[in-house]
Short mmCIF file of C-alpha atoms in Angstrom, two decimals:
data_model
loop_
_atom_site.label_atom_id
_atom_site.label_comp_id
_atom_site.label_asym_id
_atom_site.label_seq_id
_atom_site.Cartn_x
_atom_site.Cartn_y
_atom_site.Cartn_z
CA MET A 534 136.54 -46.17 -26.01
CA PHE A 535 139.88 -44.40 -26.33
CA LEU A 536 143.03 -46.01 -24.89
CA TRP A 537 146.14 -44.41 -23.85
CA ARG A 538 149.20 -46.11 -22.43
CA ASN A 539 150.67 -43.89 -19.77
CA GLY A 540 153.63 -45.53 -18.23
CA ASP A 541 152.47 -48.91 -16.66
CA GLU A 542 148.92 -47.83 -16.77
CA LEU A 543 146.21 -47.89 -19.47
CA TRP A 544 143.96 -44.93 -19.36
CA ILE A 545 140.55 -45.47 -20.75
CA THR A 546 137.99 -42.82 -21.80
CA TYR A 547 134.54 -43.89 -22.87
CA GLN A 548 133.09 -42.39 -25.99
CA THR A 549 130.22 -40.93 -23.95
CA ASP A 550 132.69 -39.05 -21.83
CA HIS A 551 134.58 -37.96 -24.86
CA MET A 552 131.44 -36.52 -26.38
CA THR A 553 130.79 -34.49 -23.22
CA GLN A 554 134.27 -33.03 -23.55
CA VAL A 555 133.53 -32.20 -27.18
CA GLY A 556 130.55 -30.20 -26.18
CA ASP A 557 132.54 -28.41 -23.52
CA ILE A 558 135.14 -27.46 -26.13
CA GLY A 559 132.43 -26.15 -28.63
CA ARG A 560 130.75 -23.91 -25.92
CA VAL A 561 133.75 -21.63 -25.53
CA TRP A 562 134.96 -21.75 -29.10
CA GLY A 563 135.48 -18.46 -30.93
CA ASN A 564 137.25 -15.07 -30.55
CA ASP A 565 138.36 -12.08 -32.61
CA GLU A 566 139.97 -14.47 -35.18
CA PHE A 567 137.96 -17.65 -34.96
CA LEU A 568 134.22 -17.73 -35.86
CA PRO A 569 131.79 -19.52 -33.43
CA PRO A 570 129.34 -22.10 -34.85
CA ARG A 571 126.50 -20.67 -36.99
CA ARG A 572 123.92 -22.69 -35.06
CA THR A 573 123.96 -23.76 -31.31
CA GLY A 574 122.89 -27.21 -32.52
CA THR A 575 126.50 -27.91 -33.47
CA VAL A 576 127.45 -27.75 -29.83
CA THR A 577 124.52 -30.16 -29.04
CA ALA A 578 125.72 -32.48 -31.68
CA GLY A 579 129.11 -32.55 -30.06
CA GLN A 580 127.75 -33.25 -26.63
CA LEU A 581 125.56 -36.25 -27.69
CA HIS A 582 126.81 -37.62 -31.01
CA ASP A 583 128.40 -40.85 -29.52
CA GLU A 584 125.49 -41.96 -27.45
CA GLY A 585 125.35 -45.16 -29.58
CA TRP A 586 128.64 -46.31 -27.98
CA ALA A 587 127.24 -46.38 -24.40
CA TYR A 588 126.49 -50.08 -24.45
CA ILE A 589 129.52 -51.22 -26.14
CA ASP A 590 131.87 -49.34 -23.93
CA SER A 591 130.14 -50.81 -20.77
CA ALA A 592 130.91 -54.35 -22.13
CA PRO A 593 134.07 -54.10 -24.35
CA GLU A 594 135.60 -56.67 -26.49
CA PHE A 595 139.23 -57.73 -26.01
CA ASP A 596 141.89 -58.31 -28.52
CA VAL A 597 142.64 -62.08 -28.53
CA GLN A 598 146.32 -61.39 -29.15
CA THR A 599 147.05 -58.64 -26.69
CA GLY A 600 144.28 -59.18 -24.09
CA LEU A 601 143.62 -55.50 -24.14
CA PRO A 602 140.20 -53.76 -24.70
CA VAL A 603 139.36 -52.95 -28.35
CA GLU A 604 139.64 -49.28 -29.13
CA PHE A 605 137.31 -47.53 -31.60
CA GLN A 606 139.94 -47.91 -34.21
CA GLY A 607 141.03 -51.28 -32.94
CA TYR A 608 142.60 -54.62 -34.06
CA PHE A 609 139.48 -55.86 -35.71
CA GLY A 610 139.88 -53.55 -38.61
CA SER A 611 136.34 -51.89 -38.70
CA VAL A 612 136.45 -48.12 -39.15
CA PHE A 613 134.48 -47.98 -35.93
CA GLY A 614 136.49 -50.78 -34.15
CA SER A 615 134.19 -53.05 -32.39
CA LEU A 616 132.73 -56.07 -34.24
CA LYS A 617 129.62 -55.71 -32.08
CA MET A 618 129.09 -52.13 -33.20
CA PRO A 619 128.63 -51.93 -37.10
CA ALA A 620 128.42 -48.51 -38.56
CA ALA A 621 124.63 -48.48 -38.33
CA GLU A 622 124.80 -48.52 -34.53
CA TYR A 623 126.20 -45.10 -34.59
CA GLY A 624 122.67 -43.98 -35.67
CA HIS A 625 121.33 -44.43 -32.07
CA GLY A 626 123.13 -41.14 -31.21
CA VAL A 627 121.62 -39.38 -34.32
CA ASP A 628 118.11 -40.81 -33.43
CA LEU A 629 118.41 -39.26 -29.95
CA LEU A 630 119.25 -35.87 -31.57
CA LEU A 631 116.50 -36.04 -34.03
CA ARG A 632 114.04 -35.74 -31.03
CA MET A 633 115.90 -32.73 -29.69
CA ASP A 634 117.44 -30.72 -32.44
CA LYS A 635 117.25 -31.58 -36.23
CA TYR A 636 120.25 -29.42 -37.21
CA ALA A 637 122.24 -31.30 -34.41
CA ALA A 638 121.18 -34.58 -35.82
CA LEU A 639 122.37 -33.38 -39.28
CA ILE A 640 125.90 -32.49 -38.04
CA ALA A 641 126.13 -35.80 -36.06
CA SER A 642 125.03 -37.79 -39.01
CA LEU A 643 127.55 -36.05 -41.35
CA HIS A 644 130.18 -37.08 -38.83
CA GLY A 645 129.26 -40.68 -39.05
CA THR A 646 129.27 -40.76 -42.85
CA GLY A 647 132.42 -38.57 -42.91
CA VAL A 648 134.40 -41.19 -40.96
CA TYR A 649 134.13 -43.32 -44.13
CA LEU A 650 134.31 -40.51 -46.60
CA LYS A 651 137.40 -38.74 -45.30
CA ASP A 652 135.24 -35.94 -43.92
CA TYR A 653 133.99 -35.35 -47.51
CA GLY A 654 137.37 -33.94 -48.43
CA ILE A 655 137.27 -30.82 -46.38
CA GLU A 656 141.02 -31.14 -45.89
CA GLY A 657 141.85 -31.99 -49.60
CA THR A 658 141.87 -35.65 -49.14
CA PRO A 659 140.23 -37.57 -51.97
CA THR A 660 136.80 -38.92 -51.06
CA PRO A 661 136.80 -42.83 -51.52
CA GLU A 662 134.64 -44.45 -54.12
CA ARG A 663 131.62 -45.84 -52.42
CA SER A 664 131.78 -49.03 -54.43
CA SER A 665 134.92 -49.86 -52.56
CA PHE A 666 133.01 -50.28 -49.28
CA PRO A 667 131.31 -53.45 -48.20
CA PRO A 668 127.45 -53.71 -48.70
CA HIS A 669 126.59 -52.93 -45.04
CA VAL A 670 128.73 -49.60 -45.17
CA GLN A 671 127.09 -48.63 -48.58
CA ALA A 672 123.79 -49.21 -46.97
CA PHE A 673 124.63 -47.03 -43.95
CA LEU A 674 125.94 -44.26 -46.19
CA ALA A 675 122.86 -44.35 -48.44
CA LYS A 676 120.50 -44.31 -45.42
CA GLU A 677 122.20 -41.47 -43.54
CA GLU A 678 122.65 -39.30 -46.56
CA GLU A 679 119.04 -39.60 -47.57
CA MET A 680 118.18 -38.48 -44.00
CA GLN A 681 120.68 -35.64 -44.24
CA GLN A 682 118.94 -34.26 -47.37
CA GLY A 683 115.68 -34.21 -45.60
CA LEU A 684 117.14 -32.51 -42.50
CA ARG A 685 118.73 -29.74 -44.70
CA ARG A 686 115.23 -29.13 -46.11
CA GLU A 687 113.55 -29.12 -42.75
CA THR A 688 116.06 -26.90 -41.02
CA GLY A 689 116.52 -24.53 -43.97
CA ALA A 690 120.32 -25.02 -43.45
CA SER A 691 122.50 -23.56 -46.32
CA ASP A 692 125.63 -25.35 -47.59
CA ASP A 693 127.72 -22.54 -46.14
CA GLU A 694 126.22 -22.95 -42.70
CA VAL A 695 126.45 -26.82 -42.70
CA TRP A 696 130.05 -26.97 -43.92
CA HIS A 697 131.29 -24.24 -41.62
CA ASP A 698 129.73 -25.96 -38.52
CA PHE A 699 130.90 -29.45 -39.76
CA ARG A 700 134.41 -28.13 -39.94
CA LEU A 701 134.16 -26.78 -36.32
CA PHE A 702 132.73 -30.09 -35.12
CA ILE A 703 135.53 -32.15 -36.64
CA ALA A 704 138.10 -29.76 -34.98
CA TRP A 705 136.52 -30.11 -31.56
CA ASN A 706 136.29 -33.88 -31.94
CA ARG A 707 139.96 -34.13 -32.89
CA LEU A 708 141.18 -31.90 -30.07
CA SER A 709 139.20 -34.14 -27.60
CA GLN A 710 140.92 -37.23 -29.11
CA ILE A 711 144.25 -35.66 -28.72
CA PHE A 712 143.46 -35.34 -24.87
CA ASP A 713 141.90 -38.74 -24.58
CA ARG A 714 144.46 -40.76 -26.55
CA GLY A 715 147.54 -39.18 -25.29
CA LEU A 716 148.65 -37.87 -28.70
CA GLN A 717 151.74 -35.72 -28.98
CA ASP A 718 152.31 -33.10 -31.68
CA ALA A 719 149.33 -33.04 -34.02
CA TRP A 720 147.00 -30.56 -35.70
CA LEU A 721 143.27 -29.84 -35.99
CA SER A 722 141.33 -29.85 -39.18
CA LYS A 723 141.23 -26.84 -41.24
CA VAL A 724 139.11 -24.45 -39.11
CA PRO A 725 137.22 -21.47 -40.45
CA THR A 726 138.43 -18.04 -39.33
CA ARG A 727 137.05 -14.53 -40.03
CA ALA A 728 139.80 -13.96 -42.58
CA GLU A 729 139.98 -17.55 -44.02
CA PRO A 730 136.57 -19.14 -44.35
CA ASP A 731 138.08 -22.21 -46.03
CA GLY A 732 140.10 -22.80 -42.85
CA VAL A 733 143.58 -22.71 -41.22
CA LYS A 734 145.42 -25.48 -39.49
CA ILE A 735 145.80 -25.28 -35.65
CA THR A 736 148.77 -27.09 -34.39
CA THR A 737 148.81 -28.77 -31.04
CA LYS A 738 151.62 -29.75 -28.79
CA ARG A 739 151.33 -31.76 -25.61
CA ILE A 740 153.05 -30.00 -22.73
CA ASP A 741 152.53 -32.65 -20.08
CA THR A 742 149.93 -35.25 -19.17
CA TYR A 743 147.10 -32.87 -18.79
CA THR A 744 148.05 -29.81 -20.99
CA VAL A 745 147.87 -29.25 -24.73
CA ALA A 746 148.99 -25.99 -26.29
CA LEU A 747 147.37 -24.64 -29.42
CA ASP A 748 148.59 -22.20 -32.05
CA PRO A 749 146.73 -20.09 -32.95
CA PHE A 750 144.44 -20.19 -30.00
CA PRO A 751 140.92 -20.33 -30.80
CA PHE A 752 138.98 -19.78 -27.54
CA ARG A 753 137.63 -16.70 -25.86
CA SER A 754 140.26 -16.56 -23.08
CA ALA A 755 143.32 -18.59 -21.98
CA PRO A 756 143.76 -20.97 -20.41
CA GLN A 757 140.68 -23.14 -20.89
CA TYR A 758 139.81 -26.38 -19.03
CA PHE A 759 137.96 -29.34 -20.48
CA PRO A 760 137.61 -32.06 -17.84
CA VAL A 761 137.17 -35.70 -18.94
CA THR A 762 136.85 -38.95 -17.04
CA ALA A 763 139.64 -41.47 -17.48
CA TYR A 764 139.69 -44.93 -15.91
CA ARG A 765 143.17 -46.09 -14.99
CA ILE A 766 144.05 -49.78 -14.90
CA ALA A 767 147.30 -51.75 -15.00
CA HIS A 768 148.71 -52.20 -18.59
CA ARG A 769 148.57 -56.03 -18.90
CA PRO A 770 146.63 -58.60 -20.70
CA TYR A 771 143.05 -59.31 -19.46
#
């Protein structure tokens, strides 16, 4: 889940609601400057990639120090936050996509491993040494990356297609988090354009509670609306 303190309230968005918003963002992405995804499975990946979080978000853990629910990057220190949800649990969403669209499963799997590997360095950040991770993370990376190689062969996806669409997926995911976590000034990952295939940064600025401005603007028309469910509770220990 994502948490946002808004005044005296805590706004909560479940990962499964977040992923629906990611899909909505992807469906209208692209204009004269910004390229759409190479394959429609990228949008499918956005819409269903966090299915593995459904159970955890319905029965959240609570931080013993603050009494607040544990966010996906929460107090307990795991990359995915919850102690009940080790990295491998993310694979439930990938397994669902495998039965629907193998290219979508490939993009979603890359997102899962990319969380640990700094998105494979697409923004110039060094990729961590795999030996630095605990054994269960190394096992997760090995299992997912073996599957990814198989999916590349089965779908015939080229490196150019995969990394173009992966960049878009990361940008959509980050934009959704900007909404769902109440972030202020931020930027999206380097996004491919017709003139710059390696990507340009899109800056974001929160205008008010419900509005974020993007520069440059990557959608077909302005404004765009991306509804997402938020649960509002008092900001206090539970």
